[in-house]
Short mmCIF file of N, CA, C and O and ligand atoms in Angstrom, two decimals:
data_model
loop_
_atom_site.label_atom_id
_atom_site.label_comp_id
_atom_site.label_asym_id
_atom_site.label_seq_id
_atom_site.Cartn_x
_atom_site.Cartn_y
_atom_site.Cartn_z
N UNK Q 26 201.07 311.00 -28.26
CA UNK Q 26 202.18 311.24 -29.20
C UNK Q 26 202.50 309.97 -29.95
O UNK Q 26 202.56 308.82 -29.51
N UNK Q 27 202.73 310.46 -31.34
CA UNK Q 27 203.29 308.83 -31.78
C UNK Q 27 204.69 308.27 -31.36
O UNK Q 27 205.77 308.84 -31.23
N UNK Q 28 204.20 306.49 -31.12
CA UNK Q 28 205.07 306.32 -30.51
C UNK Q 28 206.11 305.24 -32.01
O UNK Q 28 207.31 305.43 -32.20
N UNK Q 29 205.43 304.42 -32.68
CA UNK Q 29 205.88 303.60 -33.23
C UNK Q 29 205.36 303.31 -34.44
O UNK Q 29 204.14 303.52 -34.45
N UNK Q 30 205.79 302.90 -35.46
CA UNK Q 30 205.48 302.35 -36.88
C UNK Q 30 206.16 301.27 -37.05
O UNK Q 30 207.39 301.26 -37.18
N UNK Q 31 205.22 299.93 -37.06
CA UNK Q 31 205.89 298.69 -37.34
C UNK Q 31 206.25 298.39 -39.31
O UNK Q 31 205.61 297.96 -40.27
N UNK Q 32 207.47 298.86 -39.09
CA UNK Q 32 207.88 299.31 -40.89
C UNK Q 32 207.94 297.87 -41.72
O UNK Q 32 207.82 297.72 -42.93
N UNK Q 33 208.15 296.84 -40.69
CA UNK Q 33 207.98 295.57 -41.54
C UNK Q 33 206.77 294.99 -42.08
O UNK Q 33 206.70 294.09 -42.92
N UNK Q 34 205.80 295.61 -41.48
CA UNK Q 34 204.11 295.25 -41.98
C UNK Q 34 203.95 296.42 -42.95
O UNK Q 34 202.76 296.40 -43.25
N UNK Q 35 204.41 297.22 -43.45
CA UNK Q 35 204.18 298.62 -43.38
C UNK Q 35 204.34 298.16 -45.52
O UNK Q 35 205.27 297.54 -46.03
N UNK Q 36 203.05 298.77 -46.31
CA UNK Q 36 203.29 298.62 -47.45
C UNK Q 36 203.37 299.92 -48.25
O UNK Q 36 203.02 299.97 -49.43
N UNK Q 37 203.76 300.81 -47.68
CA UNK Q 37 204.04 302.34 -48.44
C UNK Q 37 203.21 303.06 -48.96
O UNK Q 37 203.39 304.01 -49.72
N UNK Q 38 202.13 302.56 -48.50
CA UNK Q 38 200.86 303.42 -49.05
C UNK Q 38 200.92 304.86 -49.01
O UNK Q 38 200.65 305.54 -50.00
N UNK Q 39 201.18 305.23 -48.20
CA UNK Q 39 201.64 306.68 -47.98
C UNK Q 39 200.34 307.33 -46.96
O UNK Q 39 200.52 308.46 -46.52
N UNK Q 40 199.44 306.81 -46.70
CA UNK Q 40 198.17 307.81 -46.18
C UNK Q 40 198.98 308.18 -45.10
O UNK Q 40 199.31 309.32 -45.42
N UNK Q 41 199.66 307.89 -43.71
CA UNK Q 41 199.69 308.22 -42.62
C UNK Q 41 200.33 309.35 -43.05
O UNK Q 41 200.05 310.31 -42.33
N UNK Q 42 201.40 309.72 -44.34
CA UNK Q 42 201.89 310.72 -44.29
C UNK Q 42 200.84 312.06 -44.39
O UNK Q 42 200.82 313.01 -43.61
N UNK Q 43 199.95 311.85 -45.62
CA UNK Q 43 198.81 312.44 -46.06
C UNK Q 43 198.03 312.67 -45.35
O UNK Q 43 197.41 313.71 -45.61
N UNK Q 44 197.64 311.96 -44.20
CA UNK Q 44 196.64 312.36 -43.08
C UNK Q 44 197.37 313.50 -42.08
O UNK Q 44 196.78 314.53 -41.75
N UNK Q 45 198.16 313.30 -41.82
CA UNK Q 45 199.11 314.31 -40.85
C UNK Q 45 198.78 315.83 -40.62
O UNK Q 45 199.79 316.51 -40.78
N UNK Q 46 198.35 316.12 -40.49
CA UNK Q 46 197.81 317.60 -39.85
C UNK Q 46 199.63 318.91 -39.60
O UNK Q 46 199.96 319.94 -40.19
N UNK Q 47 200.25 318.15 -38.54
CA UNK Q 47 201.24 318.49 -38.51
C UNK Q 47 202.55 318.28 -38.86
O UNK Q 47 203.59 318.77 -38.41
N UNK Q 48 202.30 317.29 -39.94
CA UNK Q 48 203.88 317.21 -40.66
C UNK Q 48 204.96 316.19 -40.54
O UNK Q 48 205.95 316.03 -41.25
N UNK Q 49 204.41 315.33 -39.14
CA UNK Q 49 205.08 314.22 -38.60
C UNK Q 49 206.08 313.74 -39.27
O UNK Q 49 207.28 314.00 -39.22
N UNK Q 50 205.14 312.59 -40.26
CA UNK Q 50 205.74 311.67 -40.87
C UNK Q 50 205.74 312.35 -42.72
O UNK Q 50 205.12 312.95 -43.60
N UNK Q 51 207.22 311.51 -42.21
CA UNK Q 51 207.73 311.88 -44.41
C UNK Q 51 207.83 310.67 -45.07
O UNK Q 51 208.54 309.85 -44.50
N UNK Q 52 207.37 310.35 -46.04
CA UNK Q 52 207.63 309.04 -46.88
C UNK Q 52 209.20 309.04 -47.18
O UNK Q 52 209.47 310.24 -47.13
N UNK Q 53 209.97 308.59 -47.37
CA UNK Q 53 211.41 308.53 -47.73
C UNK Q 53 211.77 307.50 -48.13
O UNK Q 53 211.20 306.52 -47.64
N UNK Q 54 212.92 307.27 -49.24
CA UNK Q 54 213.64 306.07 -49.89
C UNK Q 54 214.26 305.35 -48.66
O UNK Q 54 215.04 305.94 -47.91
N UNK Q 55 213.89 304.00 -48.45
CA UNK Q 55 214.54 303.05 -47.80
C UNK Q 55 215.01 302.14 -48.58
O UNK Q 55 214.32 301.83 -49.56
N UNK Q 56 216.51 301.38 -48.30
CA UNK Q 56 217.00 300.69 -48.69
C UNK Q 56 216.39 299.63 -48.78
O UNK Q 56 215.60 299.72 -47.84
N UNK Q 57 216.06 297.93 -49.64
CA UNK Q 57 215.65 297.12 -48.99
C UNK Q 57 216.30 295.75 -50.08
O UNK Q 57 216.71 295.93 -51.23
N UNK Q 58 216.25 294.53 -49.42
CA UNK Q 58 216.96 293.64 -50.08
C UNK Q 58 216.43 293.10 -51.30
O UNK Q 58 215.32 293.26 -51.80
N UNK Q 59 217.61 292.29 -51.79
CA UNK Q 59 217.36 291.81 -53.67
C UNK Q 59 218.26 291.01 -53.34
O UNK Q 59 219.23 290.88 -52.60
N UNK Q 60 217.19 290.10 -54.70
CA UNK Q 60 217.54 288.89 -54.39
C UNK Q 60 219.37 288.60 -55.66
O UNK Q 60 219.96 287.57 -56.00
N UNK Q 61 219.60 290.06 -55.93
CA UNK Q 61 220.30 290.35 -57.36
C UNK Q 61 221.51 290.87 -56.44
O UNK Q 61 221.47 291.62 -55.47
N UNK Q 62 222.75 290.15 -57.13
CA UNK Q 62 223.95 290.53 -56.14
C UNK Q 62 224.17 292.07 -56.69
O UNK Q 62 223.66 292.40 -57.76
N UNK Q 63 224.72 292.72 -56.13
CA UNK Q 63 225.18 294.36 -56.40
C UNK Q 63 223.85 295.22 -56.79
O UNK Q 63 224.05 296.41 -57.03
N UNK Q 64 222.68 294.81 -56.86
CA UNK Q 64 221.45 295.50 -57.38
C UNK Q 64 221.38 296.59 -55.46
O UNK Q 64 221.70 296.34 -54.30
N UNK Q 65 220.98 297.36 -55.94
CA UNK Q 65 220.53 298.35 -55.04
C UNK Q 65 218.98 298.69 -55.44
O UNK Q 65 218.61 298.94 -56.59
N UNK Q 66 217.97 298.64 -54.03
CA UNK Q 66 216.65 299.29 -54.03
C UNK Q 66 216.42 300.33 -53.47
O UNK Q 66 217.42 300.70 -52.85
N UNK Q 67 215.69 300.91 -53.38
CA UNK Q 67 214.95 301.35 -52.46
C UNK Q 67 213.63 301.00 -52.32
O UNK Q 67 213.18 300.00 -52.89
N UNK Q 68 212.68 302.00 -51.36
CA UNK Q 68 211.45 301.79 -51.12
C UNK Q 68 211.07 303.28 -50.20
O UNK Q 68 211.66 303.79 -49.25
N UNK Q 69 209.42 303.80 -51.16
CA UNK Q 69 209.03 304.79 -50.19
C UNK Q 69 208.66 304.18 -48.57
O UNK Q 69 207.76 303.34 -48.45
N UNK Q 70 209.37 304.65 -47.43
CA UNK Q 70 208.42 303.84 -46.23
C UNK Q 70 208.48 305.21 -45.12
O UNK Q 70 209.45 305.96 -45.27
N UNK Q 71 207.62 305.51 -44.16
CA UNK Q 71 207.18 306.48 -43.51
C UNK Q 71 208.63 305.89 -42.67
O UNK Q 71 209.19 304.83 -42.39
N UNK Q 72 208.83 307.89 -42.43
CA UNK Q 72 209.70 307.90 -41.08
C UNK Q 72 209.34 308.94 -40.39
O UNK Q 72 209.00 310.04 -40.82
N UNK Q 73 209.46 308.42 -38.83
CA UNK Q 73 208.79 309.45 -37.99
C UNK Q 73 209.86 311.15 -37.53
O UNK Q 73 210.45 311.30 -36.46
N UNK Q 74 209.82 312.35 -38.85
CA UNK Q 74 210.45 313.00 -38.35
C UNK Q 74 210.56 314.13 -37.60
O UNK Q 74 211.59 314.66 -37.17
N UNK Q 75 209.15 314.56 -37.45
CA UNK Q 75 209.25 315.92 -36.32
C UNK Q 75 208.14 315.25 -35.19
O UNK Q 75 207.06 315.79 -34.92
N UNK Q 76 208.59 314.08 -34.65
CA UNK Q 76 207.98 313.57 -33.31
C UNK Q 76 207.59 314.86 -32.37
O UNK Q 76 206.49 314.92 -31.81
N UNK Q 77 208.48 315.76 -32.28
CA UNK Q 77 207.77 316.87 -31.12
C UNK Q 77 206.73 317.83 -31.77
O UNK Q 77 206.36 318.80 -31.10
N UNK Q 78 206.34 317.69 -32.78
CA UNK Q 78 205.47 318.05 -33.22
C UNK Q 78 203.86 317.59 -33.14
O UNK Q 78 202.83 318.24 -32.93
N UNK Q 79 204.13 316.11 -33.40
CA UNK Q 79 202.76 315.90 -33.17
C UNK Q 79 202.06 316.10 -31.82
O UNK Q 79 202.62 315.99 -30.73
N UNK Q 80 200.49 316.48 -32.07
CA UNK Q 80 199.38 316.77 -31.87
C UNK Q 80 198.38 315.84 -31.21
O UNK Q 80 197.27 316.14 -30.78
N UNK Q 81 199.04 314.54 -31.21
CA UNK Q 81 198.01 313.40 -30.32
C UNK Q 81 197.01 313.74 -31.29
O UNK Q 81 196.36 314.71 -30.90
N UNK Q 82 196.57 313.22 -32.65
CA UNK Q 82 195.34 313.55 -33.38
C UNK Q 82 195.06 311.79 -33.11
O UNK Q 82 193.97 311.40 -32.70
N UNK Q 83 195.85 311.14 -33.31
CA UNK Q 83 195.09 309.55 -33.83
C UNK Q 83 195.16 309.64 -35.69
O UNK Q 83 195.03 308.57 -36.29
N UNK Q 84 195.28 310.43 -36.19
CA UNK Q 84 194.57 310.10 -37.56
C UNK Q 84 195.71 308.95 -38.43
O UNK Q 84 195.49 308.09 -39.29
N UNK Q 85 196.78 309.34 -37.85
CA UNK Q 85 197.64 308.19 -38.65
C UNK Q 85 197.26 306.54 -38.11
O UNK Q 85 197.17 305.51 -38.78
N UNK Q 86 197.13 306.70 -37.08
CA UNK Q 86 196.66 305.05 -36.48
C UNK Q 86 195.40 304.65 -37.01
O UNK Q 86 195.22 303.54 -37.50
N UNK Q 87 194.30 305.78 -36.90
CA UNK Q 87 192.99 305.44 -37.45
C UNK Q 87 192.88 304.88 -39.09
O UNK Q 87 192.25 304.12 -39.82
N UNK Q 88 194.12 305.96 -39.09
CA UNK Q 88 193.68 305.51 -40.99
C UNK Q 88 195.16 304.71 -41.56
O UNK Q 88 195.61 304.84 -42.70
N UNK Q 89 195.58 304.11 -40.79
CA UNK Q 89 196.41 303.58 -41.63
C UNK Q 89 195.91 302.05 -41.69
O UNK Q 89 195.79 301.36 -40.68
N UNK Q 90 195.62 301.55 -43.14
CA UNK Q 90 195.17 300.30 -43.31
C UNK Q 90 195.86 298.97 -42.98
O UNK Q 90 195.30 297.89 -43.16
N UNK Q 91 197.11 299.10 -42.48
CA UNK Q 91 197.11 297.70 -41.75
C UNK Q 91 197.36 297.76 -40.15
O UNK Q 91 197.89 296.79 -39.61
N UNK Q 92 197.00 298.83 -39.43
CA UNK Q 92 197.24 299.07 -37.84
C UNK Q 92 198.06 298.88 -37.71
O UNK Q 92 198.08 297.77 -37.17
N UNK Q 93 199.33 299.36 -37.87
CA UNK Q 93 200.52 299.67 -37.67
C UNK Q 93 201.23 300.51 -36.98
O UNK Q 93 202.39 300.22 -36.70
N UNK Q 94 200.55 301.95 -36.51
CA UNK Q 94 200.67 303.03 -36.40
C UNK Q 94 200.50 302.49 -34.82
O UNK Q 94 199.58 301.74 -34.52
N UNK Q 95 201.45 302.94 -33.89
CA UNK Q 95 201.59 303.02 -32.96
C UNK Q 95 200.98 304.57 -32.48
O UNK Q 95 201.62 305.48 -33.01
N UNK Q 96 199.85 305.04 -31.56
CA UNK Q 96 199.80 306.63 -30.85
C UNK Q 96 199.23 306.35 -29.52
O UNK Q 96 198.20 305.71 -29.28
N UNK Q 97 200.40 307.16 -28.31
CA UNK Q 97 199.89 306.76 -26.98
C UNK Q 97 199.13 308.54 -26.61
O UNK Q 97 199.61 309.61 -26.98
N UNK Q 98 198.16 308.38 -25.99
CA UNK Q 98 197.38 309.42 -25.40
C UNK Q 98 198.71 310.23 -24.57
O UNK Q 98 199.64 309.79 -23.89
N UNK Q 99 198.30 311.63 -24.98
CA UNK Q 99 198.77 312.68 -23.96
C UNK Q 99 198.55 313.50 -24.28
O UNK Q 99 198.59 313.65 -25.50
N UNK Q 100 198.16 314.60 -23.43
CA UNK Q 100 197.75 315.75 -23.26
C UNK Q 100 199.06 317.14 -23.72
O UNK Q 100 198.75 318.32 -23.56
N UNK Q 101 200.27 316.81 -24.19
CA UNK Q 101 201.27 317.40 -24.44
C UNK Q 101 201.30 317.59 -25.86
O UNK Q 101 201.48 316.64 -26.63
N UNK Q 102 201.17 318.51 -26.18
CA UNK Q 102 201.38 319.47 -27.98
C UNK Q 102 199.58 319.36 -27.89
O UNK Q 102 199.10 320.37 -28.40
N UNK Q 103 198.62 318.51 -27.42
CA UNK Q 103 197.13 318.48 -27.98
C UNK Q 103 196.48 320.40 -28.07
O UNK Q 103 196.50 321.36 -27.29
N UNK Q 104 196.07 320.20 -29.21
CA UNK Q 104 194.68 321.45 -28.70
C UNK Q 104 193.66 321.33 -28.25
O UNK Q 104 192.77 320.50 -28.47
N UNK Q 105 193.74 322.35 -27.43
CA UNK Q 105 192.89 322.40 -26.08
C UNK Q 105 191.87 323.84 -27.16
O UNK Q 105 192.18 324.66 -28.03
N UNK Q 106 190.39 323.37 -26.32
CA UNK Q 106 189.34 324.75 -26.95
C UNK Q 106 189.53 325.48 -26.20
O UNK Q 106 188.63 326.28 -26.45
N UNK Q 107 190.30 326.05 -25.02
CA UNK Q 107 190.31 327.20 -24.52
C UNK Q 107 191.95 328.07 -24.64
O UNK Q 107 192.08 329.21 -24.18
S1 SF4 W 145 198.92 311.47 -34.09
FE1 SF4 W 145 198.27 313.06 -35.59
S2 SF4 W 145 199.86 314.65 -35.44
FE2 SF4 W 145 200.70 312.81 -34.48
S3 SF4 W 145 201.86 311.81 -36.11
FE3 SF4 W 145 199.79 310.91 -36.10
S4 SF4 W 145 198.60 312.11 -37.60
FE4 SF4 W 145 200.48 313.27 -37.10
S1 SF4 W 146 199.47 304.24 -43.55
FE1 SF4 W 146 200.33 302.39 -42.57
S2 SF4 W 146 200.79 301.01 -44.27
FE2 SF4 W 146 200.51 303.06 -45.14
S3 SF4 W 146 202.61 303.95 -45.22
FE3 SF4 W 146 201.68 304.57 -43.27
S4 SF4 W 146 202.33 303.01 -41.78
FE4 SF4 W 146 202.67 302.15 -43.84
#
């Protein structure tokens, strides 16, 4: 199941969302700082929101280009061939 996304390495690429099979992760506006007094940002950055959903696939860890993607093995939500 995924466990973690280190969001400070994390450059918004978006694939882990795009790879997702089951829906996990959503790109969403995050706030983030400026160097401009009263300026407000945002930023697309993955958030992990239907955790009981995932599937133990790996594909967000595999493919996310800076290894960021935290996924620990378990046999809980996986498909099984029988
Ligand atoms: S391990 Fe698979 S199902 Fe789980 S969040 Fe990553 S891509 Fe989605
Ligand atoms: S694939 Fe990695 S770098 Fe790209 S948005 Fe997801 S966590 Fe961030």
């Amino acid at each position: 199941m995924i466990e973690n996304i280190e969001l400070e390495k994390c450059t918004g690429c978006g694939i882990c969302d795009v790879v997702c099979p089951a829906d996990v992760i959503h790109m969403e506006p995050q706030p983030v700082a400026t160097e401009i007094k009263g300026l407000r940002q945002t930023r697309l950055l993955p958030v992990i929101k239907f955790r009981e959903h995932c599937i133990t696939c790996f594909s967000c860890e595999i493919f996310c280009p800076e290894h960021i993607v935290d996924v620990h093995p378990s046999v809980k939500n996986r498909p099984r061939p029988w």
